[in-house]
Short mmCIF file of C-alpha atoms in Angstrom, two decimals:
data_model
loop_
_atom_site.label_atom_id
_atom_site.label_comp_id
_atom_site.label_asym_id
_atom_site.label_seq_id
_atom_site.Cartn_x
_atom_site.Cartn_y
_atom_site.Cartn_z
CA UNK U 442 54.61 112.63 26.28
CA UNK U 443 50.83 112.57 26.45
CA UNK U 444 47.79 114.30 27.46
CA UNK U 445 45.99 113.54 30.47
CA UNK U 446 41.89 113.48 30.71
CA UNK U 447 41.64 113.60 34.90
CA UNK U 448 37.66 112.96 35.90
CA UNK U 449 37.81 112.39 39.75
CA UNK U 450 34.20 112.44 40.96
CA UNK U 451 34.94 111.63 44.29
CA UNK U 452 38.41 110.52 46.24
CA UNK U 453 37.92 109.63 50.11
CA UNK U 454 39.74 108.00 52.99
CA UNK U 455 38.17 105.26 55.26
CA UNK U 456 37.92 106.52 58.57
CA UNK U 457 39.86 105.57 61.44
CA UNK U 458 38.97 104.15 64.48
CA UNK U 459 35.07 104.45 64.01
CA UNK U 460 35.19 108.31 62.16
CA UNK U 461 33.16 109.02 59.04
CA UNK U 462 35.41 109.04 55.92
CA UNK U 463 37.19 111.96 54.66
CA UNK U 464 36.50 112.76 51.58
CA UNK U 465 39.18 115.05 49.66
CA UNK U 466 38.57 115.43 46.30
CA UNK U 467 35.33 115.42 44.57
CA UNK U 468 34.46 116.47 41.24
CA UNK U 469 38.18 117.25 40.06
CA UNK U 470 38.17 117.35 36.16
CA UNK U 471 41.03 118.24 34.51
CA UNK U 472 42.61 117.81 30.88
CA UNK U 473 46.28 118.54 30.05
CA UNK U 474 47.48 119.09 26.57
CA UNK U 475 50.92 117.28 25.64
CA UNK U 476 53.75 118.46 26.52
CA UNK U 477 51.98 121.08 29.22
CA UNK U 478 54.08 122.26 32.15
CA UNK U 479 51.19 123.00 34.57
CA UNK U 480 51.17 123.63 37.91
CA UNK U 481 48.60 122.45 40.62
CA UNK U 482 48.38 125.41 43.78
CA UNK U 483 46.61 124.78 46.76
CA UNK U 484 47.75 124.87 50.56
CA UNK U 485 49.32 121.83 52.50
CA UNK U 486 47.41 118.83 52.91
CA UNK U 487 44.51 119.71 50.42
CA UNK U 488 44.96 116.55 48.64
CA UNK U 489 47.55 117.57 46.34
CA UNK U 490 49.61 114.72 46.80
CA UNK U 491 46.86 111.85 46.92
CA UNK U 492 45.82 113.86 43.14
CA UNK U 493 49.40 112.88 41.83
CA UNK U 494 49.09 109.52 43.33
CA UNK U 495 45.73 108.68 41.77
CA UNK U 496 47.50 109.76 38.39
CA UNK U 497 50.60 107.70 38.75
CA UNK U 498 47.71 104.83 39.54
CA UNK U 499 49.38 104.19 42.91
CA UNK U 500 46.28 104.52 44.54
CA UNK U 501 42.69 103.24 42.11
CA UNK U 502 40.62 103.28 44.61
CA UNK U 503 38.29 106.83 43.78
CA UNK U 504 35.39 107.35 41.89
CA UNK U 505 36.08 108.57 38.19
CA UNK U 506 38.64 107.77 35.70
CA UNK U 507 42.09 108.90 34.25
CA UNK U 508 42.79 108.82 30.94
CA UNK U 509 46.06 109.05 28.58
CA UNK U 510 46.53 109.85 25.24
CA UNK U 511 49.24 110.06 22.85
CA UNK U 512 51.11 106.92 24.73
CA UNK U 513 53.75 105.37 22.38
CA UNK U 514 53.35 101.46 22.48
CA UNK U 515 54.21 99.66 25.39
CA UNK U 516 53.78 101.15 29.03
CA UNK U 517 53.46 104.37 30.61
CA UNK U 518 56.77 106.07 32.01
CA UNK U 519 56.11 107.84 34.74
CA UNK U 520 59.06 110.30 36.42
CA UNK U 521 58.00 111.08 39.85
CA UNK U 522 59.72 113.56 42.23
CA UNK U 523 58.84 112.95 45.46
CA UNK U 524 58.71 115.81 48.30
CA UNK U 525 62.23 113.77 49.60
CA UNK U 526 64.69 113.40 47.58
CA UNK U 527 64.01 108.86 48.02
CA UNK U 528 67.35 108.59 47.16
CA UNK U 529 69.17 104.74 47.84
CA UNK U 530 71.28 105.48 50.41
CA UNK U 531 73.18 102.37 49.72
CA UNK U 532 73.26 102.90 45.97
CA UNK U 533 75.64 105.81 44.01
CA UNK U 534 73.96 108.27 41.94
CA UNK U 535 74.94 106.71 39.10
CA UNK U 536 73.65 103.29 39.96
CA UNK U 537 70.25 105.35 41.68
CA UNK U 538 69.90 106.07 38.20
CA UNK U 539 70.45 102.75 35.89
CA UNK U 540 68.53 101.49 38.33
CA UNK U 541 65.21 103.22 36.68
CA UNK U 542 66.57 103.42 33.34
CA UNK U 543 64.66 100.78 30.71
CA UNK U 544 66.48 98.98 28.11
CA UNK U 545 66.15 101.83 25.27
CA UNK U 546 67.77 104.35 28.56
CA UNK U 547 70.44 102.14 29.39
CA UNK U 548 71.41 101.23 25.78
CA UNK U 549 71.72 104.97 24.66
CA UNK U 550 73.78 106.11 27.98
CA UNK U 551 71.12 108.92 28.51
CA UNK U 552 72.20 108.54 32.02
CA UNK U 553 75.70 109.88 30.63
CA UNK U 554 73.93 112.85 28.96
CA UNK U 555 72.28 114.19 31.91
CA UNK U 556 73.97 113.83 34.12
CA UNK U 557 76.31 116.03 32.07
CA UNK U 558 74.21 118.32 31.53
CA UNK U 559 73.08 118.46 35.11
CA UNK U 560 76.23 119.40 36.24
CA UNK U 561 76.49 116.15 38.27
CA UNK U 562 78.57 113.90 36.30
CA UNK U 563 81.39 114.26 39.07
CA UNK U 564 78.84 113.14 41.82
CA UNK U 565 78.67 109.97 39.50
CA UNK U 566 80.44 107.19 42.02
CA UNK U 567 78.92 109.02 44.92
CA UNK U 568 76.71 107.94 47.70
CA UNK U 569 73.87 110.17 48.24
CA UNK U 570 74.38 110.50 51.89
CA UNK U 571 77.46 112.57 51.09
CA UNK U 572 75.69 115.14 49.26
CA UNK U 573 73.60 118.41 50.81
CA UNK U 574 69.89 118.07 50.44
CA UNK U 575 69.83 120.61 47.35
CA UNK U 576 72.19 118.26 45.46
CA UNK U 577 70.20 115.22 46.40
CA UNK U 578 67.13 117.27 44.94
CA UNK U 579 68.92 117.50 41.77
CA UNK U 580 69.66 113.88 41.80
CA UNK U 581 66.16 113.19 42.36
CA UNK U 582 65.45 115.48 39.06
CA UNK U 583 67.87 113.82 37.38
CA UNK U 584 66.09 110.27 37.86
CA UNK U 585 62.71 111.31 36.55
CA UNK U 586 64.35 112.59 33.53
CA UNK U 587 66.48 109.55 33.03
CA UNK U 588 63.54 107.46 32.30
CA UNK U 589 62.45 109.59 29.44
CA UNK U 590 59.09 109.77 30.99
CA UNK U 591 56.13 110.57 29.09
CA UNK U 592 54.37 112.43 32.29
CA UNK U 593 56.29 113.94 35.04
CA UNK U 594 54.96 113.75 38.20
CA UNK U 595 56.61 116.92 40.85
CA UNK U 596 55.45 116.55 44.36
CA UNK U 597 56.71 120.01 46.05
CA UNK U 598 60.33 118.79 45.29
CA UNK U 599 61.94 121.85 46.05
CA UNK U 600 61.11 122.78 49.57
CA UNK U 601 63.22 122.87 52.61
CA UNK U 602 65.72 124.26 50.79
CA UNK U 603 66.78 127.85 50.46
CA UNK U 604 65.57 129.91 48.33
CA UNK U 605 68.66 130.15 45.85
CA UNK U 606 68.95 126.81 45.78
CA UNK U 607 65.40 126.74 45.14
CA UNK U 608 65.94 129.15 42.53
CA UNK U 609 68.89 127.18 40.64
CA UNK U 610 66.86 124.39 40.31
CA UNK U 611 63.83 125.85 39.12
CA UNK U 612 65.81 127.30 35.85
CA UNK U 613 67.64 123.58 35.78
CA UNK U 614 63.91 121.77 36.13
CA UNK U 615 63.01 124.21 33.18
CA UNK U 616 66.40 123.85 31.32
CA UNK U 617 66.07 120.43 31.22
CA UNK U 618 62.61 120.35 30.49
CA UNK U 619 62.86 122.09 27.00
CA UNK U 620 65.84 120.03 26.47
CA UNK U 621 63.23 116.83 26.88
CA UNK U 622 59.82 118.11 26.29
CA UNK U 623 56.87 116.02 28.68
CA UNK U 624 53.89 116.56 30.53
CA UNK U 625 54.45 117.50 33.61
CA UNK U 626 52.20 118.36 36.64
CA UNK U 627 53.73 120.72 39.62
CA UNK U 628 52.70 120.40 42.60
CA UNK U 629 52.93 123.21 45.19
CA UNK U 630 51.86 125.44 48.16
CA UNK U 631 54.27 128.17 46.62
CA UNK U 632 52.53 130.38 44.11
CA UNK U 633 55.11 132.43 43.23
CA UNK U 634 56.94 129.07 41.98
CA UNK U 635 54.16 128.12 40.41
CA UNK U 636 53.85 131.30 38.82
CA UNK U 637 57.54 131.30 38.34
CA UNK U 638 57.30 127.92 36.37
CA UNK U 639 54.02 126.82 34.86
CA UNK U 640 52.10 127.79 31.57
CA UNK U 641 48.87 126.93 33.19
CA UNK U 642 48.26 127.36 36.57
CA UNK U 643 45.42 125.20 38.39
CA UNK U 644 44.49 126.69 42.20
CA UNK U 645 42.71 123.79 43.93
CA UNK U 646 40.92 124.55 47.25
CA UNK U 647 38.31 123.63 50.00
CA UNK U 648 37.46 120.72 51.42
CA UNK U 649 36.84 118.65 50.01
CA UNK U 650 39.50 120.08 47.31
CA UNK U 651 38.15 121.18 43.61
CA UNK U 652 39.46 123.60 40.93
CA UNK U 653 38.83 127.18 41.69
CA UNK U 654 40.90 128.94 39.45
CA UNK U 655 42.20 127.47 36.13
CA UNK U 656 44.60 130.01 34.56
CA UNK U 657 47.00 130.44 32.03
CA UNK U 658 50.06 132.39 32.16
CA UNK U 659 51.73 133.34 28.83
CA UNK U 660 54.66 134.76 29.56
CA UNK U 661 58.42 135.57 28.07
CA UNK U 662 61.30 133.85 29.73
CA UNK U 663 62.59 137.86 30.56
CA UNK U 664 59.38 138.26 32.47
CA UNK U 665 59.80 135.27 34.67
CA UNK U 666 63.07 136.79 35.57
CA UNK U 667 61.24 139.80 36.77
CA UNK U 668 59.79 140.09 40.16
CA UNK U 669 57.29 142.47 39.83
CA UNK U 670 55.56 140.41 36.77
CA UNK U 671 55.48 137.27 39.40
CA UNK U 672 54.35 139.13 41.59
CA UNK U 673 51.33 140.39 39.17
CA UNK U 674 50.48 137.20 38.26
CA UNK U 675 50.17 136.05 42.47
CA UNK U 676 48.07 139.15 42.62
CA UNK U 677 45.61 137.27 39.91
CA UNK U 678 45.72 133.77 41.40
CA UNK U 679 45.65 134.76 45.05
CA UNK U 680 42.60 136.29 45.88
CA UNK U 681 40.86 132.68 44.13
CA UNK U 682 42.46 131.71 47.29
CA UNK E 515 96.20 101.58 72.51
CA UNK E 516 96.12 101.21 76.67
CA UNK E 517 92.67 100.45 76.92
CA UNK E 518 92.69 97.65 74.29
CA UNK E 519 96.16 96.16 75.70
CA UNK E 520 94.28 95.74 79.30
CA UNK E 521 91.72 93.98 77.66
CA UNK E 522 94.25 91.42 76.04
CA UNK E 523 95.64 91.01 79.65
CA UNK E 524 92.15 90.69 80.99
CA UNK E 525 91.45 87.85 78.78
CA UNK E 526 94.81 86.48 78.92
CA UNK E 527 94.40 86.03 82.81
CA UNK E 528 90.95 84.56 82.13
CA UNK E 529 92.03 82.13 80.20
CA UNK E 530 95.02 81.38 82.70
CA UNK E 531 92.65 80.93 85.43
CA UNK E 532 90.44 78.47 83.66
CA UNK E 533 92.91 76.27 82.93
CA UNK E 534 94.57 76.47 86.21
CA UNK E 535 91.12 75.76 87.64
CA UNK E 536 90.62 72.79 85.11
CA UNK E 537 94.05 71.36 85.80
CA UNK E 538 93.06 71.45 89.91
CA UNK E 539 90.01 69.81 89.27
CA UNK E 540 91.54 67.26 86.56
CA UNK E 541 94.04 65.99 89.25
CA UNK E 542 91.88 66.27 92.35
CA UNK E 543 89.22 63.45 90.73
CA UNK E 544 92.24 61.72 88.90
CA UNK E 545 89.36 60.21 86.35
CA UNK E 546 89.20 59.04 83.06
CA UNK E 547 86.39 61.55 82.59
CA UNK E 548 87.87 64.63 83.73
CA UNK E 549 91.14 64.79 81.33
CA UNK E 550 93.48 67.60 82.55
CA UNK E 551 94.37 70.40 79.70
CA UNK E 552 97.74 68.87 78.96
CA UNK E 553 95.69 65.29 77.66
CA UNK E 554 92.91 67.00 75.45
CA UNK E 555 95.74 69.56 74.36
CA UNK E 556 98.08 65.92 73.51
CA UNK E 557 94.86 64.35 71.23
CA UNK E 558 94.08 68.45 69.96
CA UNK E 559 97.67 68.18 68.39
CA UNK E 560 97.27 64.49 67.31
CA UNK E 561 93.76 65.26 65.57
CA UNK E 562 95.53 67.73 64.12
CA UNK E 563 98.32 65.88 62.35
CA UNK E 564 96.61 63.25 61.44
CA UNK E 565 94.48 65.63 59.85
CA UNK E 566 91.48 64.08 61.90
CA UNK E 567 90.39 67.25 63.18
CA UNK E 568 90.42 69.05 60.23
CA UNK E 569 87.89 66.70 58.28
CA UNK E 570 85.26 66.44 61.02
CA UNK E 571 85.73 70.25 61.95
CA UNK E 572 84.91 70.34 57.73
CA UNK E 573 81.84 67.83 58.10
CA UNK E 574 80.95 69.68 61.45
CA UNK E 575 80.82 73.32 59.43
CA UNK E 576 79.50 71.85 56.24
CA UNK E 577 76.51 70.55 58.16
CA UNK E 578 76.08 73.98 60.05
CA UNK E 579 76.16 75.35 56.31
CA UNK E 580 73.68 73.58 55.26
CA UNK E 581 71.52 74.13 58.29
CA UNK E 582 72.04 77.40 58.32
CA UNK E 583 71.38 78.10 54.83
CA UNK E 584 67.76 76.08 55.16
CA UNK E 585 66.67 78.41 58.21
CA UNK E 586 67.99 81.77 56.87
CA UNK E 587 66.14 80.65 53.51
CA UNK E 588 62.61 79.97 54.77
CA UNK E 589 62.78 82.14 57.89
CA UNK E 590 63.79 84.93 56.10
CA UNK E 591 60.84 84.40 53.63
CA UNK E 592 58.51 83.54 56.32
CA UNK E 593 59.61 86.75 58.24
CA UNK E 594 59.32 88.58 55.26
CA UNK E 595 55.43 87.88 54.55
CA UNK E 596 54.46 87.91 58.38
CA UNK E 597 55.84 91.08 58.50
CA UNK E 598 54.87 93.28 55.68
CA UNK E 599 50.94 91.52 55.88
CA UNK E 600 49.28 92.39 58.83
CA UNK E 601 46.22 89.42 58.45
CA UNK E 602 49.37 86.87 58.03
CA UNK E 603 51.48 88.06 60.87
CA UNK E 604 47.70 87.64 63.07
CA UNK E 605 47.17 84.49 61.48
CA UNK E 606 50.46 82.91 61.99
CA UNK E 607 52.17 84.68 65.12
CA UNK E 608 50.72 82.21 67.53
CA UNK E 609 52.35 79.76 65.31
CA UNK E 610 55.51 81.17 65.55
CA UNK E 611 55.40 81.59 69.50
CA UNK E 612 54.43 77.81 69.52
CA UNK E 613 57.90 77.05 67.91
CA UNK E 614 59.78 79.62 69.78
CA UNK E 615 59.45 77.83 72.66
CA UNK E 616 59.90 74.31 71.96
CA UNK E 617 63.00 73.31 73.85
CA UNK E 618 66.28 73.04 71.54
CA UNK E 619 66.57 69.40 72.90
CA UNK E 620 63.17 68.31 72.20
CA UNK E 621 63.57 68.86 68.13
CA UNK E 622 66.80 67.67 68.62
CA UNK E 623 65.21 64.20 70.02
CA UNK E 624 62.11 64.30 67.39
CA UNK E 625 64.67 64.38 64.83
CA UNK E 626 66.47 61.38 65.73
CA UNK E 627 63.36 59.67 66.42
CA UNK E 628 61.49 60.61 63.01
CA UNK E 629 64.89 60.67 60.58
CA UNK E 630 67.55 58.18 62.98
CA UNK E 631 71.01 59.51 63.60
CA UNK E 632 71.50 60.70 60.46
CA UNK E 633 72.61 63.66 58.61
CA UNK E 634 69.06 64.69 57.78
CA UNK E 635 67.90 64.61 61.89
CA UNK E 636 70.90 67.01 62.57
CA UNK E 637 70.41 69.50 59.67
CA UNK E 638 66.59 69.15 59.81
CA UNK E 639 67.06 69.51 63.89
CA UNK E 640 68.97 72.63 63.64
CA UNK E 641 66.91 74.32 61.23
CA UNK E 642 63.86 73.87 62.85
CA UNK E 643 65.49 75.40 65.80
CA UNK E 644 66.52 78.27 64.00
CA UNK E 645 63.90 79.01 62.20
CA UNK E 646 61.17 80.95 64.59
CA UNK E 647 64.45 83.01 65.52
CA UNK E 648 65.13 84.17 62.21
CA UNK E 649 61.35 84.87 61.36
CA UNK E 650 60.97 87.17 64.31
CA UNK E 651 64.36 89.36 63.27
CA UNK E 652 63.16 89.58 60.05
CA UNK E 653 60.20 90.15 61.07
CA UNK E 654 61.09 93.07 62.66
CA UNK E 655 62.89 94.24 59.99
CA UNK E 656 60.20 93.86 57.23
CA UNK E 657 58.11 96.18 59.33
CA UNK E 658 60.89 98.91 59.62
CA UNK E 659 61.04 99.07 55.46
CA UNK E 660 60.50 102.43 54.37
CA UNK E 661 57.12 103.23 52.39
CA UNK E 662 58.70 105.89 50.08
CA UNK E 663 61.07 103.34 49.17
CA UNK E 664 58.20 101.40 48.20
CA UNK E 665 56.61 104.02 46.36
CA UNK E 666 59.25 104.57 44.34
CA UNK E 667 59.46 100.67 43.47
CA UNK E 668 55.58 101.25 42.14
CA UNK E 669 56.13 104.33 40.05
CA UNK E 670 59.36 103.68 38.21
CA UNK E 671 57.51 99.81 37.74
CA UNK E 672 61.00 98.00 39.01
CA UNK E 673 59.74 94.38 38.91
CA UNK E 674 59.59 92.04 41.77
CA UNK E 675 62.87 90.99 41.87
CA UNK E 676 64.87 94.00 41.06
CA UNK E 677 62.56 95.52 44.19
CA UNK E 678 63.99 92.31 46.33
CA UNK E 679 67.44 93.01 45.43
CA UNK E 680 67.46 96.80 45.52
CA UNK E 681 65.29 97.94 47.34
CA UNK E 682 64.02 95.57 50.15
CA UNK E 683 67.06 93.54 50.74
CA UNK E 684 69.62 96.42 51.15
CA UNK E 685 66.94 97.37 53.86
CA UNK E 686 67.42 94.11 56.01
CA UNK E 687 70.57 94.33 55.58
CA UNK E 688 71.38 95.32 58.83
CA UNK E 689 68.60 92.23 59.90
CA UNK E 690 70.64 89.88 58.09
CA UNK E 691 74.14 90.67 58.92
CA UNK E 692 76.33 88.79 60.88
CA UNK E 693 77.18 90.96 63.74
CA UNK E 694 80.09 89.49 65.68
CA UNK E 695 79.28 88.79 69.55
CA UNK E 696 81.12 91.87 71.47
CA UNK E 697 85.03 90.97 72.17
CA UNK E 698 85.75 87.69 71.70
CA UNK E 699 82.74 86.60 69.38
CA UNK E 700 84.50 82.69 69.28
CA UNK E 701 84.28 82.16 73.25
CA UNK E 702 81.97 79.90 74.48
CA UNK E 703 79.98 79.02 70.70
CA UNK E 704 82.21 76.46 69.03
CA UNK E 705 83.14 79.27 66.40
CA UNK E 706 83.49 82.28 64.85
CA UNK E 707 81.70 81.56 62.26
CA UNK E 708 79.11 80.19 63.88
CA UNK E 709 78.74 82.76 66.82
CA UNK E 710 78.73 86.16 64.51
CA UNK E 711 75.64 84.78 63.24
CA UNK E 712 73.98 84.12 65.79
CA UNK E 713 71.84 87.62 66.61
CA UNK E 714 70.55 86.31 63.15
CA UNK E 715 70.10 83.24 63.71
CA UNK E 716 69.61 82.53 67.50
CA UNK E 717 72.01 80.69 69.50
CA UNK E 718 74.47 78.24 70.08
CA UNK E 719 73.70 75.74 67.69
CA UNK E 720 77.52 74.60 67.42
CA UNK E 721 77.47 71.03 68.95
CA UNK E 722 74.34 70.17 68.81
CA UNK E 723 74.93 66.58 68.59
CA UNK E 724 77.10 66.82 65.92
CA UNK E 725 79.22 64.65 68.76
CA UNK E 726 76.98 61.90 68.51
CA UNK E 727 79.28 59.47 68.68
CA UNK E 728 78.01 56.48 67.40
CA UNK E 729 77.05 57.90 63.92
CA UNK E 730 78.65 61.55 63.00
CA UNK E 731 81.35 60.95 65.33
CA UNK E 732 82.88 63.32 67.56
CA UNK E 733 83.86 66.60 65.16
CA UNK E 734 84.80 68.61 67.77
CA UNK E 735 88.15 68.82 69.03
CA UNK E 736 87.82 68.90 72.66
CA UNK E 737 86.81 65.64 73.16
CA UNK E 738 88.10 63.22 75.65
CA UNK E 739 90.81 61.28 75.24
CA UNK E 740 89.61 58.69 77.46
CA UNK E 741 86.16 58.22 76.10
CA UNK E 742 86.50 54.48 75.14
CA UNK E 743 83.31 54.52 73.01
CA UNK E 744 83.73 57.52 70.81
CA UNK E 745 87.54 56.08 70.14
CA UNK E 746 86.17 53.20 69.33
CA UNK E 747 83.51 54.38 66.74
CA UNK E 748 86.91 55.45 64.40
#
């Protein structure tokens, strides 16, 4: 796992078809400790998802720089869960998986382990187009994990599902996060799962986006559980809103 | 069960009635170059025993291997690049239209006359021919590949040819799959074979001279059993 140093000073879009370009980030700084679960709030199509992709270094074009620490030798792993499952429709789970796996993965099996302890070793010689959209969710989960990443990279993965579905694999996201400790950054429009998941909640909004709220929330797995303490802590981060 | 036995009698009469009209027509001219059915089927049978037919039919569908392989090869690649870069698709499309529309028989020709009758013109011929036709399907198909699938590629750093193999060719797939001509795919095109790939790769390339006489001889079976000059080239 590492720690992340994020200094965007400015992220835009080229205009289309003759318009000015949009800018959507500017002046985004941001540090993660290792091993942080934190989760990034702000409403649909603040720039949420271009943040993760500048991160992952999909995208390099913006002003700034992002920097890692803490990386073992050799080459950033990345686990990314996209907002669809990206499943390969003409692959099974298990091969979806090997398919990401590095040498060190595939030598150890870890594919064997967590899928185990995912619950979806009988899904194994599957194709995904034969599960429901919650299990393809937790295959999705499952493939970031496999890669042992050192930052995990969540791009709303749980909605358009319902809510106990949702729910189940929050505490399996969690489970099998303290089971293999990384970074990760959340991404979300939800703030009671963010308030349900994260030790550090960052609210971005406006546009063009920026932190308004950076928060921490220290609180015992019992409280989670409890509604009225989520609901306490959306009280705090909503009004930033 | 009905519905597909009325087709078998549909084609059944078809068939009849073609070779009832080719018998008329055989025995109204009475010529050395119309041969009634019962002839060709005689030399059919003879080719056969003699194991005749079986070695040119080989030569005939080695040659359409070979051909076939060579256009699927660089059109796919071609297709490939034109269609996943916008500048080279600009750059190149009026290109491609150029070749699209130069007549079968005119490469055909410029083959023989660059290469002579050899194996080279043919091949070379029919892959030229095929080419533009498998650059535009794949073409098509290049465009239709899914950016998340792409994205996915990036983060989780597959390399280029895992990508290939995983992730774009499974895509155009259904691009480069035979796909069998509706009901009886071996009418008409010499065969099978050769007509279920032809949404890939175009059309009717079967006989394209392979029945030059003089040099590849005749390969295909129904050839005339009066035709003094092919006999001769034995």
């Amino acid at each position: 796992m590492i720690a992340l140093d994020i200094r965007i000073a400015r992220k835009s879009y080229p205009g289309s078809d003759g318009a000015p370009p949009r800018t959507v980030l500017r002046d985004l700084n941001l540090s993660v400790e290792e091993g942080a679960f934190v989760c990034v709030l702000g409403p649909s199509g603040c720039g949420k998802t271009t943040l993760l992709n500048l991160i992952a270094g999909l995208d390099r074009d913006f002003d700034g720089q992002i920097d890692s620490a803490g990386l073992h030798a050799g080459a950033l792993r990345i686990g990314y869960v996209f907002q669809e499952p990206v499943l390969l429709s003409w692959r099974t789970v298990g091969e979806n998986l090997r398919l990401v796996m590095g040498p060190v993965q595939i030598a150890a099996e870890t594919d064997l382990s967590l899928l185990g302890a995912m619950s979806l070793l009988d899904y194994r010689d599957a194709y995904p187009k034969s599960l429901s959209l919650g299990m393809s969710r937790r295959v999705a989960l499952a493939r970031a994990f496999v890669v042992e990443p050192d930052l995990l990279l969540m791009d709303e993965p749980f909605v358009s599902i319902d809510e106990s579905t949702a729910e189940g694999l929050r505490q399996l996201l969690l489970q099998t996060w303290r089971a293999k400790p990384t970074t990760v950054l959340f991404v979300t429009h939800d703030s009671r799962e963010a308030a349900e998941l994260a030790q550090r909640i960052i609210v971005l909004a406006g546009s063009p986006a920026h932190i308004v709220l950076d928060r921490r929330i220290e609180l015992s797995d019992a409280q989670r559980a409890d509604p009225r303490e989520i609901d306490a802590v959306r009280r705090q981060i909503l009004p930033a809103n | 069960m009905a519905r597909s036995n009325r087709r078998t009698a549909t084609l059944a009469l078809s068939i009849a009635l073609f070779i009832v009209i080719w018998q008329i027509l055989a025995s109204a001219v009475d010529d050395r170059v119309l041969p009634g059915p019962a002839a060709v089927l005689r030399v059919l049978w003879l080719d056969t025993v003699s194991g005749e037919l079986a070695y040119h039919l080989g030569v005939t569908l080695a040659r359409v291997a070979v051909s076939f392989g060579l256009a699927m090869i660089v059109g796919s690649s071609i297709g490939l690049v034109m269609g996943r870069s916008a500048r080279v698709d600009r750059f190149f499309d009026s290109w491609l239209i150029l070749f699209l529309n130069i007549p079968a028989l005119v490469t055909i020709v410029l083959c023989y006359v660059w290469f002579g009758l050899s194996e080279v013109a043919a091949v070379t011929a029919v892959a030229i021919n095929k080419i533009p036709n498998v650059v535009v399907t794949i073409r098509e198909g290049a465009r239709a590949l899914d950016p998340a699938y792409a994205k996915l590629a990036r983060v989780y750093r597959l390399g280029r040819w895992q990508t290939l193999r995983h992730i774009v060719l499974p895509q155009l797939a259904p691009f480069l799959r035979p796909r069998p001509a509706p009901d009886w795919p071996w009418s008409g095109r010499s065969s099978w074979w050769l007509s279920s790939w032809d949404a890939a790769t175009g059309s009717d390339f079967n006989c394209i001279s392979f029945s030059s006489c003089s040099t590849c001889r005749v390969s295909w079976p129904i050839r005339s059993p009066s035709w003094p000059s092919c006999r001769s080239s034995n």
